[in-house]
């Protein structure tokens, strides 16, 4: 059997895991990439998207590979994109289509209400997809495939959830060639994950919602799982021999939560791999010891979720119970270990006020991260923060209906909470926070003392500001951003060549 994945212009580790699992069982896989240069979260131009569309290339790839099943990995922000592709494919052929990932996991009936979608894979997909492929090949019934939702004579059947994979060491190495073939620019550095799940329960995150979903089926006890240190090293050595990378990106939700695992792994990584790396961490897990272990083993920078400098918001709204002092100490420990700390923040939180934003500016001044990434809160209906906003009357009935109906980037994000509007106060703070790594301490203090942050020009494009900041403060040419720059140029040149040949 053959499975073709349609990819939304990013290296999706989940697809690589699914492909490797299918190939180990003797099935064939391929990937077609939609570059989405003009219709994404940062740039949206329907005119350019229509001009440089790749639908015909996609149809040609389908015809050439002749798959038995077409798969989409669908987060909520990509749902409209995936539905549009599925509808276009169904007009041309009758190949079964399956959606997987977060959105089908939480909304299987909504997904299968689309006439062009035949199956929804819920939760971890390796075993579910393999059983679906083999059932299609043998003409068998789908009723016993756990984790699958499907159509049955006009009705939607949602099977019980499948238990989580307990032994991650039993899985094959990810199929990196699935992406590296059609997207060769991704081979800047090597990205992987050492485990699955997150130990924290933030109200805005899908991990919290996923744990609750699995708990409803009595399957949540093993949500956080990890490969053994030796198994991860084996993958890294295999990949180093095969691809010759010079930097590693660990995309675990939280890299440093297990101190015993971290000690063993960092020693092996330094002794046997010897390549610098990036990781995602939380201030709850970073102190002098963990930062020291990571720094000595080659970690050169991390990204850490602060979310807000307001302890009130973190405790009451986000359920992130960590003090500002601990956050500042975490950033200080990282710098002392030779690791560049970069931080994520959320603006537009429920009940957020000017005093909360001022607390965020002060925390960043104390911590002095190398880069700041302030994002606007987006509401997704399955998250606790959406329920909280509804309960407290912070969203209008129109906003609630829109979020529950429309999962596009423009439909599920609301940028007004309490007395804050994106186009006014919070927007000025957004720009100032982006610029803070470029500003000297005396200037930040002056802006605080005279309450000048609220007058920061807010008309600059945040993406442009972020690139300017990287140019002056470093990080402009790390492996992750090289992928983005190289990929954009490579894909645009390919689209132009295809357009000229029409």
CSV table of C-alpha atoms in Angstrom, one decimal:
chain,number,residue,atom,x,y,z
A,1,UNK,CA,0.0,0.0,0.0
A,2,UNK,CA,1.1,3.6,-0.7
A,3,UNK,CA,0.4,6.7,1.4
A,4,UNK,CA,1.0,10.3,0.1
A,5,UNK,CA,1.2,13.1,2.7
A,6,UNK,CA,0.3,16.7,1.7
A,7,UNK,CA,2.6,19.0,3.7
A,8,UNK,CA,2.0,22.7,4.8
A,9,UNK,CA,5.5,24.1,4.2
A,10,UNK,CA,7.2,22.9,7.4
A,11,UNK,CA,9.1,20.0,8.7
A,12,UNK,CA,6.5,18.0,10.5
A,13,UNK,CA,8.1,15.5,12.8
A,14,UNK,CA,4.8,13.6,13.2
A,15,UNK,CA,4.7,12.8,9.5
A,16,UNK,CA,8.2,11.5,9.6
A,17,UNK,CA,7.3,9.2,12.5
A,18,UNK,CA,4.3,7.9,10.6
A,19,UNK,CA,6.2,7.4,7.4
A,20,UNK,CA,9.0,5.5,9.2
A,21,UNK,CA,6.4,3.3,11.0
A,22,UNK,CA,4.6,2.5,7.7
A,23,UNK,CA,7.9,1.8,5.9
A,24,UNK,CA,9.0,-0.6,8.5
A,25,UNK,CA,5.8,-2.6,7.9
A,26,UNK,CA,6.5,-2.7,4.2
A,27,UNK,CA,4.4,0.2,2.9
A,28,UNK,CA,5.5,3.0,0.7
A,29,UNK,CA,5.2,6.8,1.4
A,30,UNK,CA,5.8,10.1,-0.3
A,31,UNK,CA,5.3,13.7,0.4
A,32,UNK,CA,4.1,16.7,-1.7
A,33,UNK,CA,4.8,20.1,-0.2
A,34,UNK,CA,2.6,23.2,-0.6
A,35,UNK,CA,5.0,26.1,0.1
A,36,UNK,CA,2.1,28.5,1.1
A,37,UNK,CA,4.4,31.5,0.6
A,38,UNK,CA,1.5,33.9,0.2
A,39,UNK,CA,-1.2,32.3,2.5
A,40,UNK,CA,0.2,31.7,6.0
A,41,UNK,CA,0.1,33.2,9.5
A,42,UNK,CA,2.5,36.1,8.5
A,43,UNK,CA,1.6,36.9,4.9
A,44,UNK,CA,-1.9,36.6,3.3
A,45,UNK,CA,-2.4,37.6,-0.3
A,46,UNK,CA,-5.2,35.7,-2.1
A,47,UNK,CA,-4.2,37.3,-5.4
A,48,UNK,CA,-0.6,36.1,-5.2
A,49,UNK,CA,-1.7,32.7,-3.9
A,50,UNK,CA,-3.9,32.2,-6.9
A,51,UNK,CA,-1.2,33.4,-9.2
A,52,UNK,CA,1.4,31.0,-7.9
A,53,UNK,CA,-0.8,28.1,-6.9
A,54,UNK,CA,0.6,24.6,-6.8
A,55,UNK,CA,-2.6,22.6,-7.2
A,56,UNK,CA,-1.7,21.2,-10.6
A,57,UNK,CA,1.7,20.1,-9.3
A,58,UNK,CA,-0.1,18.4,-6.5
A,59,UNK,CA,-2.4,16.6,-8.8
A,60,UNK,CA,0.6,15.5,-11.0
A,61,UNK,CA,2.3,14.1,-7.8
A,62,UNK,CA,-0.8,12.2,-7.0
A,63,UNK,CA,-1.0,10.7,-10.5
A,64,UNK,CA,2.6,9.8,-10.5
A,65,UNK,CA,2.7,8.1,-7.1
A,66,UNK,CA,-0.8,6.6,-7.4
A,67,UNK,CA,-1.4,6.4,-3.6
A,68,UNK,CA,-4.0,4.2,-1.9
A,69,UNK,CA,-4.5,6.8,0.8
A,70,UNK,CA,-3.8,10.6,1.1
A,71,UNK,CA,-3.0,12.0,4.6
A,72,UNK,CA,-3.0,15.5,6.1
A,73,UNK,CA,-1.5,16.5,9.5
A,74,UNK,CA,-4.0,19.1,10.6
A,75,UNK,CA,-3.6,21.7,13.4
A,76,UNK,CA,-6.5,24.1,13.8
A,77,UNK,CA,-4.7,26.9,12.0
A,78,UNK,CA,-4.3,24.6,8.9
A,79,UNK,CA,-7.8,23.3,8.9
A,80,UNK,CA,-9.2,25.5,6.1
A,81,UNK,CA,-6.1,24.9,4.1
A,82,UNK,CA,-6.4,21.1,4.5
A,83,UNK,CA,-10.1,21.1,3.7
A,84,UNK,CA,-9.5,23.2,0.5
A,85,UNK,CA,-6.9,20.7,-0.7
A,86,UNK,CA,-9.1,17.7,0.2
A,87,UNK,CA,-12.0,19.2,-1.8
A,88,UNK,CA,-9.8,19.9,-4.8
A,89,UNK,CA,-8.4,16.3,-4.7
A,90,UNK,CA,-11.9,14.8,-4.4
A,91,UNK,CA,-13.0,16.6,-7.5
A,92,UNK,CA,-10.2,14.9,-9.5
A,93,UNK,CA,-10.1,11.4,-7.9
A,94,UNK,CA,-11.7,9.1,-5.3
A,95,UNK,CA,-8.7,8.2,-3.3
A,96,UNK,CA,-9.5,8.0,0.5
A,97,UNK,CA,-8.4,10.9,2.6
A,98,UNK,CA,-7.5,10.9,6.3
A,99,UNK,CA,-6.9,13.9,8.6
A,100,UNK,CA,-4.7,13.5,11.7
A,101,UNK,CA,-3.1,15.6,14.5
A,102,UNK,CA,-4.7,17.9,17.0
A,103,UNK,CA,-7.7,19.2,15.2
A,104,UNK,CA,-9.2,15.8,14.2
A,105,UNK,CA,-8.3,14.5,17.7
A,106,UNK,CA,-10.6,17.1,19.3
A,107,UNK,CA,-13.2,17.6,16.6
A,108,UNK,CA,-13.7,14.2,14.7
A,109,UNK,CA,-17.3,14.8,13.9
A,110,UNK,CA,-16.8,18.3,12.6
A,111,UNK,CA,-13.9,17.0,10.4
A,112,UNK,CA,-16.0,14.1,9.0
A,113,UNK,CA,-18.9,16.5,8.3
A,114,UNK,CA,-16.7,17.5,5.3
A,115,UNK,CA,-17.8,15.3,2.4
A,116,UNK,CA,-14.2,15.0,1.1
A,117,UNK,CA,-12.7,13.6,4.3
A,118,UNK,CA,-13.1,9.9,4.9
A,119,UNK,CA,-11.2,9.2,8.1
A,120,UNK,CA,-10.0,11.1,11.2
A,121,UNK,CA,-7.0,9.6,13.2
A,122,UNK,CA,-7.1,10.7,16.9
A,123,UNK,CA,-4.1,10.9,19.2
A,124,UNK,CA,-0.9,9.2,18.4
A,125,UNK,CA,-1.1,7.9,14.9
A,126,UNK,CA,1.5,5.3,14.2
A,127,UNK,CA,-0.5,2.2,15.0
A,128,UNK,CA,-3.9,3.7,14.0
A,129,UNK,CA,-2.6,4.7,10.5
A,130,UNK,CA,-0.9,1.3,10.0
A,131,UNK,CA,-4.1,-0.6,10.9
A,132,UNK,CA,-6.1,1.7,8.6
A,133,UNK,CA,-3.8,1.2,5.7
A,134,UNK,CA,-3.9,-2.6,6.2
A,135,UNK,CA,-7.6,-2.6,6.6
A,136,UNK,CA,-8.0,-0.7,3.3
A,137,UNK,CA,-5.7,-3.1,1.6
A,138,UNK,CA,-7.6,-6.2,2.8
A,139,UNK,CA,-11.0,-4.7,2.5
A,140,UNK,CA,-11.7,-5.1,6.2
A,141,UNK,CA,-14.0,-3.3,8.6
A,142,UNK,CA,-12.8,-0.3,10.5
A,143,UNK,CA,-14.8,-0.8,13.7
A,144,UNK,CA,-11.9,-2.3,15.7
A,145,UNK,CA,-9.3,0.3,14.9
A,146,UNK,CA,-8.8,2.3,18.1
A,147,UNK,CA,-8.2,6.0,17.6
A,148,UNK,CA,-10.1,6.1,14.3
A,149,UNK,CA,-13.2,8.0,13.4
A,150,UNK,CA,-14.9,7.1,10.0
A,151,UNK,CA,-18.0,7.2,8.0
A,152,UNK,CA,-20.4,4.3,7.9
A,153,UNK,CA,-23.4,4.4,5.6
A,154,UNK,CA,-24.0,8.1,6.2
A,155,UNK,CA,-23.2,8.0,10.0
A,156,UNK,CA,-20.0,9.0,11.8
A,157,UNK,CA,-18.4,6.3,14.0
A,158,UNK,CA,-15.9,7.4,16.6
A,159,UNK,CA,-13.9,4.5,18.0
A,160,UNK,CA,-12.4,4.5,21.5
A,161,UNK,CA,-9.0,6.2,21.9
A,162,UNK,CA,-5.9,4.1,21.5
A,163,UNK,CA,-3.5,3.8,24.5
A,164,UNK,CA,-0.4,5.9,24.2
A,165,UNK,CA,2.8,4.2,23.0
A,166,UNK,CA,4.7,3.5,26.3
A,167,UNK,CA,8.0,2.3,24.9
A,168,UNK,CA,9.3,5.1,22.6
A,169,UNK,CA,12.6,3.1,22.1
A,170,UNK,CA,10.6,0.6,20.1
A,171,UNK,CA,9.8,3.1,17.3
A,172,UNK,CA,12.0,3.5,14.2
A,173,UNK,CA,14.1,6.6,13.7
A,174,UNK,CA,12.1,9.3,11.9
A,175,UNK,CA,12.0,9.3,8.2
A,176,UNK,CA,13.8,12.6,7.5
A,177,UNK,CA,14.1,11.8,3.8
A,178,UNK,CA,10.3,12.2,3.5
A,179,UNK,CA,10.9,16.0,3.8
A,180,UNK,CA,14.5,16.3,2.7
A,181,UNK,CA,13.7,15.0,-0.8
A,182,UNK,CA,11.1,17.6,-1.8
A,183,UNK,CA,12.4,20.2,0.6
A,184,UNK,CA,16.3,20.0,0.5
A,185,UNK,CA,16.7,23.3,2.3
A,186,UNK,CA,15.5,21.7,5.5
A,187,UNK,CA,18.9,19.9,5.8
A,188,UNK,CA,20.4,22.8,7.8
A,189,UNK,CA,21.0,21.2,11.2
A,190,UNK,CA,19.0,18.3,12.5
A,191,UNK,CA,15.7,18.5,14.4
A,192,UNK,CA,14.3,15.7,16.6
A,193,UNK,CA,12.4,15.0,19.8
A,194,UNK,CA,13.6,12.9,22.8
A,195,UNK,CA,10.1,12.3,24.1
A,196,UNK,CA,6.4,13.1,24.0
A,197,UNK,CA,4.1,15.1,26.2
A,198,UNK,CA,4.6,18.0,28.6
A,199,UNK,CA,4.6,17.8,32.5
A,200,UNK,CA,2.9,21.1,32.8
A,201,UNK,CA,-0.9,22.0,32.5
A,202,UNK,CA,-1.1,25.5,31.1
A,203,UNK,CA,-4.6,26.7,30.3
A,204,UNK,CA,-3.8,27.9,26.8
A,205,UNK,CA,-2.0,24.7,25.6
A,206,UNK,CA,-3.3,21.6,23.8
A,207,UNK,CA,-1.3,19.4,26.1
A,208,UNK,CA,-3.6,20.2,29.0
A,209,UNK,CA,-6.7,19.5,26.8
A,210,UNK,CA,-5.1,16.3,25.5
A,211,UNK,CA,-4.5,15.0,29.0
A,212,UNK,CA,-8.1,15.6,29.8
A,213,UNK,CA,-9.2,13.8,26.7
A,214,UNK,CA,-7.1,10.7,27.4
A,215,UNK,CA,-8.3,10.8,31.0
A,216,UNK,CA,-11.9,10.4,29.8
A,217,UNK,CA,-10.8,7.1,28.3
A,218,UNK,CA,-8.7,6.1,31.3
A,219,UNK,CA,-5.4,6.5,29.4
A,220,UNK,CA,-3.7,9.7,30.7
A,221,UNK,CA,-1.3,8.2,33.3
A,222,UNK,CA,1.6,7.8,30.8
A,223,UNK,CA,1.2,11.2,29.0
A,224,UNK,CA,4.8,12.2,29.5
A,225,UNK,CA,7.2,9.6,28.0
A,226,UNK,CA,10.8,9.7,26.9
A,227,UNK,CA,13.3,7.7,25.0
A,228,UNK,CA,16.3,6.3,26.9
A,229,UNK,CA,19.4,8.5,26.6
A,230,UNK,CA,21.3,5.8,24.8
A,231,UNK,CA,18.5,5.5,22.2
A,232,UNK,CA,18.6,9.2,21.5
A,233,UNK,CA,22.3,9.1,21.1
A,234,UNK,CA,22.0,6.2,18.6
A,235,UNK,CA,19.6,8.3,16.5
A,236,UNK,CA,21.9,11.3,16.6
A,237,UNK,CA,24.9,9.2,15.5
A,238,UNK,CA,22.9,7.6,12.7
A,239,UNK,CA,21.8,11.0,11.5
A,240,UNK,CA,25.2,12.5,11.8
A,241,UNK,CA,26.6,9.8,9.5
A,242,UNK,CA,23.7,10.1,7.1
A,243,UNK,CA,23.2,13.9,6.9
A,244,UNK,CA,26.4,15.4,8.3
A,245,UNK,CA,24.7,18.1,10.5
A,246,UNK,CA,26.5,20.7,12.6
A,247,UNK,CA,23.7,21.7,14.9
A,248,UNK,CA,20.8,19.9,16.7
A,249,UNK,CA,17.4,21.3,17.5
A,250,UNK,CA,15.5,19.4,20.3
A,251,UNK,CA,11.8,20.1,19.8
A,252,UNK,CA,10.6,18.5,23.0
A,253,UNK,CA,7.9,20.5,24.8
A,254,UNK,CA,10.2,20.7,27.9
A,255,UNK,CA,13.8,19.4,27.7
A,256,UNK,CA,15.1,19.7,31.3
A,257,UNK,CA,12.2,18.4,33.4
A,258,UNK,CA,13.9,15.0,34.3
A,259,UNK,CA,17.1,15.8,36.1
A,260,UNK,CA,18.4,12.2,36.2
A,261,UNK,CA,17.7,11.7,32.5
A,262,UNK,CA,19.4,15.1,31.8
A,263,UNK,CA,22.6,14.2,33.7
A,264,UNK,CA,23.0,10.9,31.8
A,265,UNK,CA,22.1,12.3,28.4
A,266,UNK,CA,24.3,15.4,28.6
A,267,UNK,CA,27.3,13.3,29.5
A,268,UNK,CA,26.7,11.0,26.5
A,269,UNK,CA,26.0,13.9,24.2
A,270,UNK,CA,29.2,15.7,25.0
A,271,UNK,CA,31.3,12.5,24.8
A,272,UNK,CA,29.9,10.9,21.7
A,273,UNK,CA,28.2,13.6,19.5
A,274,UNK,CA,29.9,16.9,20.3
A,275,UNK,CA,27.6,19.1,18.4
A,276,UNK,CA,25.9,22.4,19.7
A,277,UNK,CA,22.2,22.3,20.2
A,278,UNK,CA,19.0,24.2,20.9
A,279,UNK,CA,16.2,23.2,23.3
A,280,UNK,CA,12.8,24.4,24.6
A,281,UNK,CA,12.8,24.8,28.4
A,282,UNK,CA,10.7,26.1,31.2
A,283,UNK,CA,11.8,28.4,34.0
A,284,UNK,CA,10.5,25.8,36.5
A,285,UNK,CA,13.3,23.4,35.5
A,286,UNK,CA,16.2,25.7,34.9
A,287,UNK,CA,18.7,26.4,37.7
A,288,UNK,CA,22.5,26.5,38.1
A,289,UNK,CA,22.8,22.7,37.8
A,290,UNK,CA,20.5,22.1,34.8
A,291,UNK,CA,21.9,25.1,32.9
A,292,UNK,CA,25.4,24.0,33.7
A,293,UNK,CA,24.7,20.4,32.4
A,294,UNK,CA,23.3,21.8,29.2
A,295,UNK,CA,26.0,24.4,28.7
A,296,UNK,CA,28.8,21.9,29.2
A,297,UNK,CA,27.2,19.5,26.7
A,298,UNK,CA,27.0,22.1,23.9
A,299,UNK,CA,23.7,23.9,24.3
A,300,UNK,CA,24.2,27.4,22.8
A,301,UNK,CA,20.6,28.8,23.1
A,302,UNK,CA,17.2,27.9,24.4
A,303,UNK,CA,13.7,29.3,24.1
A,304,UNK,CA,11.8,29.6,27.3
A,305,UNK,CA,8.1,30.3,27.9
A,306,UNK,CA,7.7,33.2,30.4
A,307,UNK,CA,4.2,34.2,29.0
A,308,UNK,CA,3.8,37.1,31.4
A,309,UNK,CA,5.7,39.1,34.0
A,310,UNK,CA,2.5,39.3,36.0
A,311,UNK,CA,2.4,36.7,38.8
A,312,UNK,CA,-1.3,37.3,39.1
A,313,UNK,CA,-2.0,36.4,35.5
A,314,UNK,CA,0.4,33.4,35.5
A,315,UNK,CA,-1.2,32.0,38.6
A,316,UNK,CA,-4.9,32.9,38.1
A,317,UNK,CA,-5.2,32.7,34.4
A,318,UNK,CA,-2.4,30.6,33.0
A,319,UNK,CA,-1.8,28.1,35.9
A,320,UNK,CA,1.9,28.7,35.6
A,321,UNK,CA,3.0,28.7,39.2
A,322,UNK,CA,6.5,30.1,39.2
A,323,UNK,CA,7.7,33.4,40.7
A,324,UNK,CA,9.3,36.3,38.9
A,325,UNK,CA,12.4,35.7,41.0
A,326,UNK,CA,12.7,32.1,39.8
A,327,UNK,CA,12.2,33.3,36.2
A,328,UNK,CA,14.9,36.0,36.5
A,329,UNK,CA,17.2,33.4,38.1
A,330,UNK,CA,16.6,30.9,35.3
A,331,UNK,CA,17.7,33.5,32.7
A,332,UNK,CA,20.7,34.5,34.8
A,333,UNK,CA,21.7,30.8,35.2
A,334,UNK,CA,21.5,30.2,31.4
A,335,UNK,CA,23.7,33.2,30.6
A,336,UNK,CA,26.3,32.2,33.2
A,337,UNK,CA,26.4,28.8,31.6
A,338,UNK,CA,27.1,30.3,28.2
A,339,UNK,CA,23.6,29.7,26.9
A,340,UNK,CA,21.6,32.4,25.1
A,341,UNK,CA,18.1,32.7,26.6
A,342,UNK,CA,15.3,33.6,24.3
A,343,UNK,CA,11.8,34.0,25.7
A,344,UNK,CA,8.1,33.7,24.6
A,345,UNK,CA,5.4,35.9,25.9
A,346,UNK,CA,1.6,36.2,25.5
A,347,UNK,CA,-0.2,39.5,25.2
A,348,UNK,CA,-4.0,40.1,25.3
A,349,UNK,CA,-4.6,37.7,28.2
A,350,UNK,CA,-8.0,37.7,30.0
A,351,UNK,CA,-8.1,40.6,32.6
A,352,UNK,CA,-4.7,41.9,31.5
A,353,UNK,CA,-4.1,45.5,32.5
A,354,UNK,CA,-1.4,48.1,32.1
A,355,UNK,CA,0.2,47.1,35.4
A,356,UNK,CA,0.6,43.6,34.2
A,357,UNK,CA,2.4,44.8,31.1
A,358,UNK,CA,4.6,46.9,33.2
A,359,UNK,CA,5.5,43.9,35.3
A,360,UNK,CA,6.5,42.1,32.1
A,361,UNK,CA,8.8,44.9,31.0
A,362,UNK,CA,10.4,44.9,34.4
A,363,UNK,CA,11.0,41.1,34.4
A,364,UNK,CA,12.6,41.3,30.9
A,365,UNK,CA,14.8,44.2,32.1
A,366,UNK,CA,16.0,42.1,35.0
A,367,UNK,CA,16.5,38.9,33.0
A,368,UNK,CA,17.9,40.5,29.8
A,369,UNK,CA,17.1,37.7,27.4
A,370,UNK,CA,18.8,37.6,24.0
A,371,UNK,CA,15.5,37.7,22.1
A,372,UNK,CA,11.9,38.3,23.0
A,373,UNK,CA,8.9,36.8,21.1
A,374,UNK,CA,5.6,38.4,22.2
A,375,UNK,CA,2.6,36.7,20.7
A,376,UNK,CA,-1.1,37.6,20.8
A,377,UNK,CA,-3.3,35.1,22.7
A,378,UNK,CA,-5.4,33.0,20.4
A,379,UNK,CA,-8.5,31.2,21.8
A,380,UNK,CA,-9.1,27.6,20.8
A,381,UNK,CA,-12.4,26.1,22.1
A,382,UNK,CA,-11.0,23.0,23.8
A,383,UNK,CA,-8.6,25.0,26.0
A,384,UNK,CA,-9.2,25.9,29.6
A,385,UNK,CA,-8.5,29.6,28.9
A,386,UNK,CA,-11.3,29.8,26.5
A,387,UNK,CA,-13.7,28.3,29.0
A,388,UNK,CA,-12.4,30.8,31.6
A,389,UNK,CA,-12.9,33.7,29.3
A,390,UNK,CA,-16.5,32.6,28.6
A,391,UNK,CA,-17.3,32.0,32.3
A,392,UNK,CA,-16.1,35.5,33.2
A,393,UNK,CA,-18.0,37.2,30.5
A,394,UNK,CA,-14.9,38.4,28.7
A,395,UNK,CA,-16.0,37.3,25.2
A,396,UNK,CA,-19.1,38.4,23.4
A,397,UNK,CA,-21.6,35.9,22.1
A,398,UNK,CA,-20.4,36.7,18.6
A,399,UNK,CA,-16.8,36.0,19.5
A,400,UNK,CA,-17.7,32.8,21.1
A,401,UNK,CA,-19.7,31.6,18.2
A,402,UNK,CA,-16.9,32.6,15.8
A,403,UNK,CA,-14.2,30.7,17.7
A,404,UNK,CA,-16.4,27.6,17.9
A,405,UNK,CA,-17.3,27.8,14.2
A,406,UNK,CA,-14.2,29.1,12.5
A,407,UNK,CA,-10.7,27.7,13.1
A,408,UNK,CA,-8.9,30.0,10.7
A,409,UNK,CA,-6.1,32.3,12.0
A,410,UNK,CA,-8.4,35.3,11.5
A,411,UNK,CA,-11.4,33.6,13.1
A,412,UNK,CA,-10.0,32.2,16.4
A,413,UNK,CA,-7.9,35.0,17.6
A,414,UNK,CA,-9.2,37.9,19.7
A,415,UNK,CA,-6.9,40.7,20.5
A,416,UNK,CA,-9.0,42.6,23.0
A,417,UNK,CA,-9.4,41.8,26.7
A,418,UNK,CA,-10.5,44.1,29.5
A,419,UNK,CA,-9.3,47.6,28.9
A,420,UNK,CA,-6.7,46.6,26.3
A,421,UNK,CA,-7.0,46.8,22.6
A,422,UNK,CA,-4.4,45.6,20.1
A,423,UNK,CA,-4.5,48.8,18.2
A,424,UNK,CA,-3.8,50.9,21.3
A,425,UNK,CA,-2.0,50.2,24.6
A,426,UNK,CA,-1.0,46.5,24.2
A,427,UNK,CA,0.2,47.1,20.7
A,428,UNK,CA,2.7,49.8,21.9
A,429,UNK,CA,4.0,47.4,24.6
A,430,UNK,CA,4.3,44.6,21.9
A,431,UNK,CA,6.7,46.8,19.9
A,432,UNK,CA,8.7,47.8,23.0
A,433,UNK,CA,9.0,44.2,24.1
A,434,UNK,CA,10.3,43.2,20.7
A,435,UNK,CA,12.9,46.0,20.8
A,436,UNK,CA,14.1,45.5,24.4
A,437,UNK,CA,17.1,43.2,23.6
A,438,UNK,CA,18.5,46.1,21.5
A,439,UNK,CA,18.0,48.8,24.2
A,440,UNK,CA,20.5,49.6,27.0
A,441,UNK,CA,19.4,49.2,30.6
A,442,UNK,CA,19.5,53.0,31.3
A,443,UNK,CA,17.0,53.7,28.4
A,444,UNK,CA,14.6,51.0,29.6
A,445,UNK,CA,14.7,52.4,33.1
A,446,UNK,CA,14.1,55.9,31.7
A,447,UNK,CA,11.0,54.6,29.8
A,448,UNK,CA,9.7,53.0,32.9
A,449,UNK,CA,10.3,55.9,35.2
A,450,UNK,CA,8.6,58.4,32.8
A,451,UNK,CA,5.9,56.0,31.6
A,452,UNK,CA,7.1,56.3,28.0
A,453,UNK,CA,6.5,52.7,26.9
A,454,UNK,CA,2.9,53.5,26.0
A,455,UNK,CA,4.2,56.0,23.4
A,456,UNK,CA,6.3,53.4,21.5
A,457,UNK,CA,5.5,53.6,17.8
A,458,UNK,CA,3.2,50.7,17.0
A,459,UNK,CA,3.1,50.8,13.2
A,460,UNK,CA,6.2,48.8,12.6
A,461,UNK,CA,5.7,45.2,11.2
A,462,UNK,CA,6.6,42.8,14.0
A,463,UNK,CA,8.3,40.4,11.6
A,464,UNK,CA,10.6,43.2,10.2
A,465,UNK,CA,11.4,44.3,13.7
A,466,UNK,CA,12.3,40.7,14.7
A,467,UNK,CA,14.7,40.4,11.7
A,468,UNK,CA,16.4,43.7,12.4
A,469,UNK,CA,16.9,42.6,16.0
A,470,UNK,CA,18.4,39.3,15.0
A,471,UNK,CA,20.8,41.2,12.6
A,472,UNK,CA,22.2,43.2,15.5
A,473,UNK,CA,21.9,40.8,18.4
A,474,UNK,CA,22.7,37.4,16.8
A,475,UNK,CA,20.5,34.5,15.8
A,476,UNK,CA,20.1,35.8,12.3
A,477,UNK,CA,21.8,32.8,10.7
A,478,UNK,CA,21.1,29.9,13.1
A,479,UNK,CA,20.0,26.6,11.5
A,480,UNK,CA,16.3,27.3,12.0
A,481,UNK,CA,16.3,30.7,10.4
A,482,UNK,CA,18.6,29.5,7.6
A,483,UNK,CA,15.9,26.9,6.8
A,484,UNK,CA,13.3,29.7,6.6
A,485,UNK,CA,15.3,32.1,4.4
A,486,UNK,CA,16.7,29.4,2.1
A,487,UNK,CA,13.3,27.7,1.9
A,488,UNK,CA,11.5,31.0,1.0
A,489,UNK,CA,14.0,31.8,-1.8
A,490,UNK,CA,14.1,28.2,-3.1
A,491,UNK,CA,10.3,27.8,-3.1
A,492,UNK,CA,9.7,31.2,-4.7
A,493,UNK,CA,12.2,30.5,-7.5
A,494,UNK,CA,10.5,27.1,-8.1
A,495,UNK,CA,7.0,28.8,-8.2
A,496,UNK,CA,8.3,31.4,-10.7
A,497,UNK,CA,9.8,28.7,-13.0
A,498,UNK,CA,6.5,26.8,-12.8
A,499,UNK,CA,4.5,29.9,-13.5
A,500,UNK,CA,6.6,30.9,-16.5
A,501,UNK,CA,6.3,27.4,-18.0
A,502,UNK,CA,2.5,27.4,-18.0
